[in-house]
Coordinates of N, CA, C and O in Angstrom, one line a residue:
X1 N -16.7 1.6 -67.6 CA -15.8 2.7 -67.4 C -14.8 2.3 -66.4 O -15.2 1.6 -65.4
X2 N -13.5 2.5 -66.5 CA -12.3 1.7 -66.0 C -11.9 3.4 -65.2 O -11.5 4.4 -65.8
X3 N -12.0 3.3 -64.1 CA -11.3 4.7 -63.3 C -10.0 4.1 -63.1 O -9.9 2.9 -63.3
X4 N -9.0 4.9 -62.6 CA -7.7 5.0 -62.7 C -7.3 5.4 -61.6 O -7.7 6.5 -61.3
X5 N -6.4 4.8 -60.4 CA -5.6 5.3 -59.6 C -4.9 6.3 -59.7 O -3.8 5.7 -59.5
X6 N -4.4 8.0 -59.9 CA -3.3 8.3 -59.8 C -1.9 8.0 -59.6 O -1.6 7.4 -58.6
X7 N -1.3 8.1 -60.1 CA 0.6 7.3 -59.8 C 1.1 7.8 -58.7 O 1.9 7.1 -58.1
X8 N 0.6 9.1 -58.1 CA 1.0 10.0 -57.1 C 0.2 9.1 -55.6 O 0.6 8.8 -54.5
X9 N -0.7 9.0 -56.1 CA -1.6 8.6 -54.5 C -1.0 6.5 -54.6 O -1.0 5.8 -53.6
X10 N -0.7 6.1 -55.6 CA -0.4 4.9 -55.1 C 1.0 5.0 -54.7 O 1.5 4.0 -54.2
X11 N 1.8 6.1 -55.0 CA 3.3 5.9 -54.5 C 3.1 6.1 -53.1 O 3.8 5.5 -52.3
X12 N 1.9 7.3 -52.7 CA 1.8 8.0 -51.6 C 1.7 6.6 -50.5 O 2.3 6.3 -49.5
X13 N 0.7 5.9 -51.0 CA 0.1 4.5 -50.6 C 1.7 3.5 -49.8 O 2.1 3.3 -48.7
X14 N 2.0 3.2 -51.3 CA 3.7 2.2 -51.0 C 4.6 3.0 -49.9 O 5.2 2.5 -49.0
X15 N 4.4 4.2 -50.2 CA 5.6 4.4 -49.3 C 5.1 4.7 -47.6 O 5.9 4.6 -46.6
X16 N 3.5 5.0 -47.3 CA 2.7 4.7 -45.8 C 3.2 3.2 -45.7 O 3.9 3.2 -44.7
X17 N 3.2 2.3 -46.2 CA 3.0 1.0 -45.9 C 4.5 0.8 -45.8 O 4.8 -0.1 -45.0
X18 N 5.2 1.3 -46.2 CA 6.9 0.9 -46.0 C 6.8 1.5 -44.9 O 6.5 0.8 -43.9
X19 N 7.1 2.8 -44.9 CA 6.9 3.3 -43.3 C 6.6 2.3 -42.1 O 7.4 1.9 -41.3
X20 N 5.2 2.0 -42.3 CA 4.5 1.3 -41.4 C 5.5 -0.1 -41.1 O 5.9 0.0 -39.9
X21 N 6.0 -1.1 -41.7 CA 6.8 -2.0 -41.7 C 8.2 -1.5 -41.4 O 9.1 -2.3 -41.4
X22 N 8.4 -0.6 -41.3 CA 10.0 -0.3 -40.5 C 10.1 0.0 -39.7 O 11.1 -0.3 -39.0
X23 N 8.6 0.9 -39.0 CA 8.4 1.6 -37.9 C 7.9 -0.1 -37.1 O 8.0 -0.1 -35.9
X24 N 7.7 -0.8 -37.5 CA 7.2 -2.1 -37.1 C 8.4 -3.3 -36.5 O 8.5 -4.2 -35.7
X25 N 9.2 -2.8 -37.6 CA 11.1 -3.6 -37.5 C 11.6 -3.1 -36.4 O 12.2 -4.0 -35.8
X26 N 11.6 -1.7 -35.8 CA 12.1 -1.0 -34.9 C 11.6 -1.6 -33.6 O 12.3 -2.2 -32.8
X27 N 10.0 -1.4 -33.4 CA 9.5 -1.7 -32.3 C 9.8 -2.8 -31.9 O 10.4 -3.0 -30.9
X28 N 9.4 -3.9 -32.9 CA 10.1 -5.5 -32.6 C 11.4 -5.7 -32.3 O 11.6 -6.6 -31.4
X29 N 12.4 -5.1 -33.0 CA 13.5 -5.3 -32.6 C 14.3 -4.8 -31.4 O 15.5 -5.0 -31.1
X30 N 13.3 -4.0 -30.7 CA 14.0 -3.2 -29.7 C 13.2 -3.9 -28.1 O 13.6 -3.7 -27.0
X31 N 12.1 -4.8 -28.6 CA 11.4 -5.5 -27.3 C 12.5 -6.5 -27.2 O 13.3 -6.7 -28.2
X32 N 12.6 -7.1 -25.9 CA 13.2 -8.2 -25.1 C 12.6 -8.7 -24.2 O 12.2 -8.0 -23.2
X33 N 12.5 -9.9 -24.3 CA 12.0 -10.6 -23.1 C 12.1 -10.4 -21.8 O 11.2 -10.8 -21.1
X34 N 13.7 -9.6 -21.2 CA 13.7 -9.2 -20.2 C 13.0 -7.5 -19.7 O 12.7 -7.0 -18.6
X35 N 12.9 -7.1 -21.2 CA 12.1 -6.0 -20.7 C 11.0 -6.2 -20.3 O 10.5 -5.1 -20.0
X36 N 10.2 -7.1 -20.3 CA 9.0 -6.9 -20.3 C 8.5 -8.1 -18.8 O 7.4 -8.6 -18.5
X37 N 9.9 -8.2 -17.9 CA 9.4 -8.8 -16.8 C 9.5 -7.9 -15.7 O 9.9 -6.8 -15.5
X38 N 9.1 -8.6 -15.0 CA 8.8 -7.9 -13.5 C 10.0 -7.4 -12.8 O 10.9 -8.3 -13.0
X39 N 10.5 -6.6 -12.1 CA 11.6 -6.3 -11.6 C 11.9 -7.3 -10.4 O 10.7 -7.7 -10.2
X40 N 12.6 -7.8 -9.7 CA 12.7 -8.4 -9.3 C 12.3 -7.7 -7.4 O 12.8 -6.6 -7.1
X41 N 11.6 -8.4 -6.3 CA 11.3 -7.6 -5.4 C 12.6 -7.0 -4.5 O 13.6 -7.7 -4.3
X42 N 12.5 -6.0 -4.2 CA 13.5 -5.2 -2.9 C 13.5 -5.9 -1.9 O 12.4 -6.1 -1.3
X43 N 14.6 -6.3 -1.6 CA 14.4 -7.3 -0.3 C 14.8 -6.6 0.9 O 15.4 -5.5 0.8
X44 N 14.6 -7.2 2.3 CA 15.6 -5.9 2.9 C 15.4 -7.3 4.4 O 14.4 -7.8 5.0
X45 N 16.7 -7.5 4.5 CA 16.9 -8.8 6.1 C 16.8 -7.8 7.3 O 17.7 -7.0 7.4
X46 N 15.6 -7.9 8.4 CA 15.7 -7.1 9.7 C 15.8 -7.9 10.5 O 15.6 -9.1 10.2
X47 N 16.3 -7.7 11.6 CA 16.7 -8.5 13.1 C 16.2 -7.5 14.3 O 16.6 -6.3 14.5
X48 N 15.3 -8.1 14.9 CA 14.9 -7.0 16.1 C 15.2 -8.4 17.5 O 14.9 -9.6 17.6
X49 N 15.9 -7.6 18.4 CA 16.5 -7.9 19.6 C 16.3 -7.5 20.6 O 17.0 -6.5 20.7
X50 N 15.5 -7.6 21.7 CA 15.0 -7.1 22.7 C 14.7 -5.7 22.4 O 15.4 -4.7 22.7
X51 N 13.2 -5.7 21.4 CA 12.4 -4.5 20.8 C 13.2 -3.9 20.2 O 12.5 -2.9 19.8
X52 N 14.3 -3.8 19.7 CA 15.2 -2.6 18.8 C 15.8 -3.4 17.7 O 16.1 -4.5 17.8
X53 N 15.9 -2.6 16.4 CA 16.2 -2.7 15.0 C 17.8 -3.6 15.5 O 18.3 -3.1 16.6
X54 N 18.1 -4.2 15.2 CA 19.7 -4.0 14.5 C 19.9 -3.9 13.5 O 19.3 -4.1 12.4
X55 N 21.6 -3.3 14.0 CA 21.7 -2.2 12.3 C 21.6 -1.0 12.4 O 21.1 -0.4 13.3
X56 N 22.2 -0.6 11.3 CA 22.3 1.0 11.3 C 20.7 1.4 10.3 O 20.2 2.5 10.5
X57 N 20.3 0.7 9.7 CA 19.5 1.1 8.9 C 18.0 1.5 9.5 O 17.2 0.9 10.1
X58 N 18.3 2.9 9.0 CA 16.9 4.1 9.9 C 15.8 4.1 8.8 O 14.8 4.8 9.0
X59 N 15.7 3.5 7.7 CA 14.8 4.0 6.4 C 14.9 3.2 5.7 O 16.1 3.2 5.3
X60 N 14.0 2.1 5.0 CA 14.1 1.6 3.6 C 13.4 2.5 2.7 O 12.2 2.8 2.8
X61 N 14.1 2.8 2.0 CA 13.7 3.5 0.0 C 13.1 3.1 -0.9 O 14.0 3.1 -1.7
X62 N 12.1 2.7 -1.6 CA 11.6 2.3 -2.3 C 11.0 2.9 -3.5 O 10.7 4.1 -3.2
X63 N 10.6 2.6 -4.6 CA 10.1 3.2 -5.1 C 8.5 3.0 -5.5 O 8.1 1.8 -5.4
X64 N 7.6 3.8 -5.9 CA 6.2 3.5 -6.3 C 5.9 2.0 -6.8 O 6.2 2.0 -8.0
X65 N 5.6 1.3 -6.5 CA 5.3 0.0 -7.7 C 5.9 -1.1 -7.5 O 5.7 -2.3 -7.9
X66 N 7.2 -0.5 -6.4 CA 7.7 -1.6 -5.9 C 7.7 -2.9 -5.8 O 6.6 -2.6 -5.2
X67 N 7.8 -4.2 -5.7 CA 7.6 -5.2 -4.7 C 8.7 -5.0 -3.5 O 10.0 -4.8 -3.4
X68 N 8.0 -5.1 -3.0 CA 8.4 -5.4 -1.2 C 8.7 -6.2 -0.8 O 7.8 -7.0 -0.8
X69 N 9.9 -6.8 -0.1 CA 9.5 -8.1 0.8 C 10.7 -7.9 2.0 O 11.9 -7.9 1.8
X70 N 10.0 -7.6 3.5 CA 10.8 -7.6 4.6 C 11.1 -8.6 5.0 O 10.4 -9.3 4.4
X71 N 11.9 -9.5 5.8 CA 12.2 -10.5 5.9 C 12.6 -10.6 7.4 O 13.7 -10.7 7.8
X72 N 11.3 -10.5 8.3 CA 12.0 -10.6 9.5 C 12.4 -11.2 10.6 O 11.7 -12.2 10.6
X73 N 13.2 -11.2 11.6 CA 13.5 -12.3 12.6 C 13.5 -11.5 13.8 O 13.9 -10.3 13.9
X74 N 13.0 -12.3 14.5 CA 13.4 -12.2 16.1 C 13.3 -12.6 17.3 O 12.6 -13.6 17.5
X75 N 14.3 -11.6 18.7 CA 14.6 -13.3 19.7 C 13.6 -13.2 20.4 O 13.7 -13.9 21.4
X76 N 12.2 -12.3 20.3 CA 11.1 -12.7 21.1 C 9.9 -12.7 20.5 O 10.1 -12.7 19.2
X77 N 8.8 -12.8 20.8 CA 7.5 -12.6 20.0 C 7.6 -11.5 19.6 O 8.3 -10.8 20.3
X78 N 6.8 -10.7 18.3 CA 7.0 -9.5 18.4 C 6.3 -9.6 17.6 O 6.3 -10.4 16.7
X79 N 5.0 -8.2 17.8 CA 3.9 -8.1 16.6 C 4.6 -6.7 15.9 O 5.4 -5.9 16.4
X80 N 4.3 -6.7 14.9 CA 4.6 -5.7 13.9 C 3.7 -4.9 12.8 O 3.3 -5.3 11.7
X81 N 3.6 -3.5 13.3 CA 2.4 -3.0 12.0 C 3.0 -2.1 10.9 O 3.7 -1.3 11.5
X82 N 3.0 -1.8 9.7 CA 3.2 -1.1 9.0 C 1.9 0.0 8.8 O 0.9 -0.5 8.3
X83 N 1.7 1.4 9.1 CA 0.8 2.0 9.2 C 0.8 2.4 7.7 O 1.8 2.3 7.1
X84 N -0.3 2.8 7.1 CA -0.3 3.4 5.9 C -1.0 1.6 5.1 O -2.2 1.5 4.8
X85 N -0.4 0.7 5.0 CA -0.5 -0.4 4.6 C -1.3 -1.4 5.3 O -1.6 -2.5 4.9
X86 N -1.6 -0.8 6.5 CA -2.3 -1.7 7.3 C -2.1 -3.3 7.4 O -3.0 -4.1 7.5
X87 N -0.6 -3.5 7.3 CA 0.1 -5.1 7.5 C 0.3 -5.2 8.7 O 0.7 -4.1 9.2
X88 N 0.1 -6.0 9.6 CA 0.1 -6.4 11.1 C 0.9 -8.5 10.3 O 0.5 -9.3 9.6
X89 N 2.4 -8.3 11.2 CA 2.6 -9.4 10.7 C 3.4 -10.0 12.4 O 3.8 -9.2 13.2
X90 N 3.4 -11.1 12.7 CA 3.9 -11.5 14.0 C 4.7 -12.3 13.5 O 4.8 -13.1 12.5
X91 N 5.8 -11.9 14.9 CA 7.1 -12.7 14.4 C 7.4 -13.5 15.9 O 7.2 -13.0 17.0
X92 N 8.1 -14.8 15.7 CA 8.2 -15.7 16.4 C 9.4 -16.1 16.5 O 9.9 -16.6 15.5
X93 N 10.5 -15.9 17.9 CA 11.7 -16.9 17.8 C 11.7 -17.7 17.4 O 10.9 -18.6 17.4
X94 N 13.3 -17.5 16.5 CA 13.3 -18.7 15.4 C 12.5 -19.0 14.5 O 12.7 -19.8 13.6
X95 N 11.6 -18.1 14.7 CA 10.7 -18.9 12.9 C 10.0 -17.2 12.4 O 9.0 -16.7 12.7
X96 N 11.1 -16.7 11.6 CA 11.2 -15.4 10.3 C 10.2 -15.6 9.6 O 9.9 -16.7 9.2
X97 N 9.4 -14.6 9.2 CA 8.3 -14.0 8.8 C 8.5 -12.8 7.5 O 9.4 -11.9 7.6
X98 N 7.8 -13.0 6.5 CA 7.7 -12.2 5.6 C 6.4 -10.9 5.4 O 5.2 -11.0 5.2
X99 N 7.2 -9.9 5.4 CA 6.0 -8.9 4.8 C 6.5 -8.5 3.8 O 7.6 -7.9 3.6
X100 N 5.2 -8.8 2.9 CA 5.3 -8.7 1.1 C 4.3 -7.7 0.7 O 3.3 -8.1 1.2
X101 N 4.2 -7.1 0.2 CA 4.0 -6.1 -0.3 C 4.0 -5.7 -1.8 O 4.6 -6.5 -2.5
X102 N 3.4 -4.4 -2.5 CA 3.5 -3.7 -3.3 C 3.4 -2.5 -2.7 O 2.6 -2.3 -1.8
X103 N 4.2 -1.4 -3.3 CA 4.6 -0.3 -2.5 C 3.2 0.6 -3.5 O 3.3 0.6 -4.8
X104 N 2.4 1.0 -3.0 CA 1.1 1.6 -4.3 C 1.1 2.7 -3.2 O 1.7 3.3 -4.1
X105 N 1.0 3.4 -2.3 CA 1.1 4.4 -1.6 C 2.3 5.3 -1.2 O 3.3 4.9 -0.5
X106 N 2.1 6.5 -1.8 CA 3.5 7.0 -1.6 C 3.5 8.4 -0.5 O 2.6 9.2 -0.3
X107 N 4.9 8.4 0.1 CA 5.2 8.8 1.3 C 6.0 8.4 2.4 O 7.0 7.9 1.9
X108 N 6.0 8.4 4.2 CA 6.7 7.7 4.9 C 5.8 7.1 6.0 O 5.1 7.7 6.7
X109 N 5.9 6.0 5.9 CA 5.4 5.4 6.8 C 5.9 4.6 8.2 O 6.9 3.9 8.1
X110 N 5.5 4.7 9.2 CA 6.2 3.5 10.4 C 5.6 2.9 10.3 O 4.6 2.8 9.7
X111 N 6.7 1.9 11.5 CA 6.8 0.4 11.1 C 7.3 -0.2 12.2 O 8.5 -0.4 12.4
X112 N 5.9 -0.4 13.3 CA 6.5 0.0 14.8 C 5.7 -1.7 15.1 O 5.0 -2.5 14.4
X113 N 6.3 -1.6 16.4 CA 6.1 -3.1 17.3 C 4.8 -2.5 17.8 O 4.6 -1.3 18.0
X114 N 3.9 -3.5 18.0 CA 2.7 -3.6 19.0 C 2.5 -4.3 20.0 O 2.7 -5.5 19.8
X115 N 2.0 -3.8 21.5 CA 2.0 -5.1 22.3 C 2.0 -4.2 23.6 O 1.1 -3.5 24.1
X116 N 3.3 -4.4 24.1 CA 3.3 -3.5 25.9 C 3.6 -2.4 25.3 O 3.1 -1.4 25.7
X117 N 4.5 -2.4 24.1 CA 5.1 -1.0 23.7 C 4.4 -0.8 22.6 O 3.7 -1.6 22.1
X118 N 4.6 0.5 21.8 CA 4.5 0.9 20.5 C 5.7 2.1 20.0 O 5.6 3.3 19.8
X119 N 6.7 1.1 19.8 CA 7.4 2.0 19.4 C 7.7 1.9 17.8 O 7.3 1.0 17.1
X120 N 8.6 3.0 17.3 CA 8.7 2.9 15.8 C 10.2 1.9 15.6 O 11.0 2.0 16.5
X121 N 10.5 0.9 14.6 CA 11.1 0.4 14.8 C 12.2 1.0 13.4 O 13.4 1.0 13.4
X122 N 11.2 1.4 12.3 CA 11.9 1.7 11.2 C 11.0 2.3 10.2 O 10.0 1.7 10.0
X123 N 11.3 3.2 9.5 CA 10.2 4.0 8.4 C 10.9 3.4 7.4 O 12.0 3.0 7.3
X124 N 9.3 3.2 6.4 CA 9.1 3.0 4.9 C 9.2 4.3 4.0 O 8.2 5.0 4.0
X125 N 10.1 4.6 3.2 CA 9.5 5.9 2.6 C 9.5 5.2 1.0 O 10.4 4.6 0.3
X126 N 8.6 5.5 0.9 CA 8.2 5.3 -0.4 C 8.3 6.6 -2.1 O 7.8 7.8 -2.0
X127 N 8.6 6.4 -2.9 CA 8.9 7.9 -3.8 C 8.5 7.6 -4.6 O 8.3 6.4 -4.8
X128 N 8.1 8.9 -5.7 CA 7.4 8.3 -6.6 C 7.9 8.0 -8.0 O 9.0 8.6 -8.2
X129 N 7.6 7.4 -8.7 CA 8.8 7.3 -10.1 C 9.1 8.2 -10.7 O 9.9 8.2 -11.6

C-alpha cells in the first residue's frame, strides 16, 4: 500500500523551507565583520600636578560594558584608587601608567589620590545601556 502526501501539506512544506532560506539570506546578509567586533576602548589622557586634575574635566562618562583605559601621568609620585573597582594604580614622574578596565558596575564612583592626602581627583560615572 503506497500512502500519498497531500499536494496541500507538501506546498505547505516548500514554502516553510523557502521562508526559512530567505529569512537565512537576510540574517547573513546583514552581519559584517565590523559588527561583530569589540568597540574600541574609551580612552581619556589625565595630568595630575601638585595633587590636582588638570583640565577642566570633572567626570568621565561611560557606558556599561565599556572598556576603559585611563592613561595617567604625573610630576610626583602619586597613588591612585578608583573606589567601587577596587584599582589602586601608582604613578611615577615621567613614567605614565594605565588603568584598564571594563566598566561592569554601574553608578559614580571616585577616583581619589592616596597617601598624605585623600582627596577626590575625578568621578567615574558609569550608565547603563
Amino acid at each position: 500500500m503506497v500512502s500519498r502526501v497531500p499536494k496541500v501539506l507538501v506546498l505547505l512544506l516548500i514554502s516553510a523551507a523557502w521562508l526559512a532560506v530567505v529569512g537565512l539570506v537576510v540574517v547573513v546578509g546583514n552581519w559584517s565583520p565590523a559588527a561583530a567586533q569589540v568597540e574600541e576602548p574609551k580612552r581619556f589622557d589625565l595630568r595630575i600636578e601638585n595633587d590636582r586634575l588638570s583640565g577642566d574635566l570633572k567626570v568621565i562618562r561611560v557606558r556599561r560594558g565599556d572598556v576603559v583605559e585611563i592613561n595617567w601621568s604625573a610630576n610626583r609620585r602619586t597613588v591612585l584608587h578608583l573606589h567601587g573597582y577596587d584599582i589602586e594604580t601608582t604613578v611615577d614622574p615621567d613614567k605614565p601608567q594605565v588603568m584598564s578596565f571594563t566598566a561592569r558596575a554601574t553608578g559614580r564612583f571616585p577616583i581619589e589620590t592616596h597617601g598624605r592626602h585623600h582627596s577626590v581627583l575625578i568621578y567615574l560615572e558609569v550608565h547603563p545601556r
